[in-house]
Structures are given as C-alpha cells and as structure tokens.
CSV table of C-alpha atoms in Angstrom, one decimal:
chain,number,residue,atom,x,y,z
F,1,UNK,CA,5.9,-26.7,2.4
F,2,UNK,CA,3.4,-28.7,4.4
F,3,UNK,CA,-0.3,-28.6,4.2
F,4,UNK,CA,-3.0,-29.6,6.7
F,5,UNK,CA,-6.8,-29.4,6.7
F,6,UNK,CA,-8.4,-28.6,10.0
F,7,UNK,CA,-11.2,-31.1,10.4
F,8,UNK,CA,-13.1,-28.8,12.8
F,9,UNK,CA,-13.3,-26.1,10.2
F,10,UNK,CA,-13.8,-28.1,7.0
F,11,UNK,CA,-17.4,-28.1,5.8
F,12,UNK,CA,-16.9,-30.1,2.7
F,13,UNK,CA,-17.3,-27.4,0.1
F,14,UNK,CA,-14.9,-29.4,-2.1
F,15,UNK,CA,-13.2,-26.4,-3.7
F,16,UNK,CA,-9.8,-27.5,-2.6
F,17,UNK,CA,-10.1,-30.9,-4.4
F,18,UNK,CA,-11.4,-29.1,-7.6
F,19,UNK,CA,-8.5,-26.7,-7.6
F,20,UNK,CA,-5.7,-29.1,-6.5
F,21,UNK,CA,-7.1,-32.7,-7.1
F,22,UNK,CA,-3.7,-34.3,-6.6
F,23,UNK,CA,-3.2,-32.7,-3.1
F,24,UNK,CA,-6.6,-33.2,-1.5
F,25,UNK,CA,-9.0,-36.1,-1.1
F,26,UNK,CA,-12.6,-36.1,0.0
F,27,UNK,CA,-14.2,-38.3,2.6
F,28,UNK,CA,-16.9,-40.7,1.1
F,29,UNK,CA,-18.8,-40.2,4.4
F,30,UNK,CA,-19.2,-36.5,4.7
F,31,UNK,CA,-17.3,-34.9,1.9
F,32,UNK,CA,-14.7,-33.3,4.2
F,33,UNK,CA,-11.2,-32.8,2.9
F,34,UNK,CA,-7.8,-34.0,3.9
F,35,UNK,CA,-4.4,-33.7,2.4
F,36,UNK,CA,-3.2,-36.6,0.3
F,37,UNK,CA,0.3,-36.0,1.8
F,38,UNK,CA,1.4,-33.5,4.4
F,39,UNK,CA,4.4,-32.5,2.2
F,40,UNK,CA,3.4,-30.5,-0.9
F,41,UNK,CA,5.4,-31.3,-4.0
F,42,UNK,CA,7.0,-28.3,-5.7
F,43,UNK,CA,4.9,-28.8,-8.9
F,44,UNK,CA,1.7,-28.7,-6.9
F,45,UNK,CA,2.5,-25.7,-4.6
F,46,UNK,CA,0.8,-23.0,-6.6
F,47,UNK,CA,-2.5,-25.1,-6.8
F,48,UNK,CA,-2.4,-25.7,-3.1
F,49,UNK,CA,-1.9,-22.0,-2.4
F,50,UNK,CA,-4.9,-21.2,-4.6
F,51,UNK,CA,-6.9,-23.8,-2.6
F,52,UNK,CA,-5.9,-22.1,0.6
F,53,UNK,CA,-7.0,-18.7,-0.7
F,54,UNK,CA,-10.3,-20.2,-2.0
F,55,UNK,CA,-11.4,-22.2,1.1
F,56,UNK,CA,-14.5,-20.4,2.5
F,57,UNK,CA,-13.9,-21.8,6.0
F,58,UNK,CA,-10.1,-21.1,6.0
F,59,UNK,CA,-9.6,-24.7,7.0
F,60,UNK,CA,-6.4,-25.3,5.0
F,61,UNK,CA,-3.2,-24.5,6.7
F,62,UNK,CA,0.1,-24.2,4.7
F,63,UNK,CA,3.4,-23.9,6.6
F,64,UNK,CA,7.1,-23.9,5.8
C-alpha cells in the first residue's frame, strides 16, 4: 500500500501523526503533515488506515 497527504487539503490537525507517528511527519513551519515514506510497511498499515479515517480534511490518500 502507498500513502500520500494532499498538501492542498491538510490543515495541520496533527491527528495522523498522533495515530501513526512512524508514518507521518509534521512540518515545523505550519504543522502540515507528510508521509515519512510513500510505501506503508505491513506492520503500520492498520494505524495508517485509522489515520485516513480520522483525518477531518480527508487529506490522506491510501492506494494499492
């Protein structure tokens, strides 16, 4: 699976990094999120899925 954060939608709520801290990093400038890696390791997949469901802006895209 691959993950991507849409920078146009992300508003820096930080929920993704709280739910999946090994998969998302926050900008020091504006708090917006980006994926640590575009490929999600199997052991982090469920946390990333939860982050996708929890994002209020629906800014996280998870694909096969």
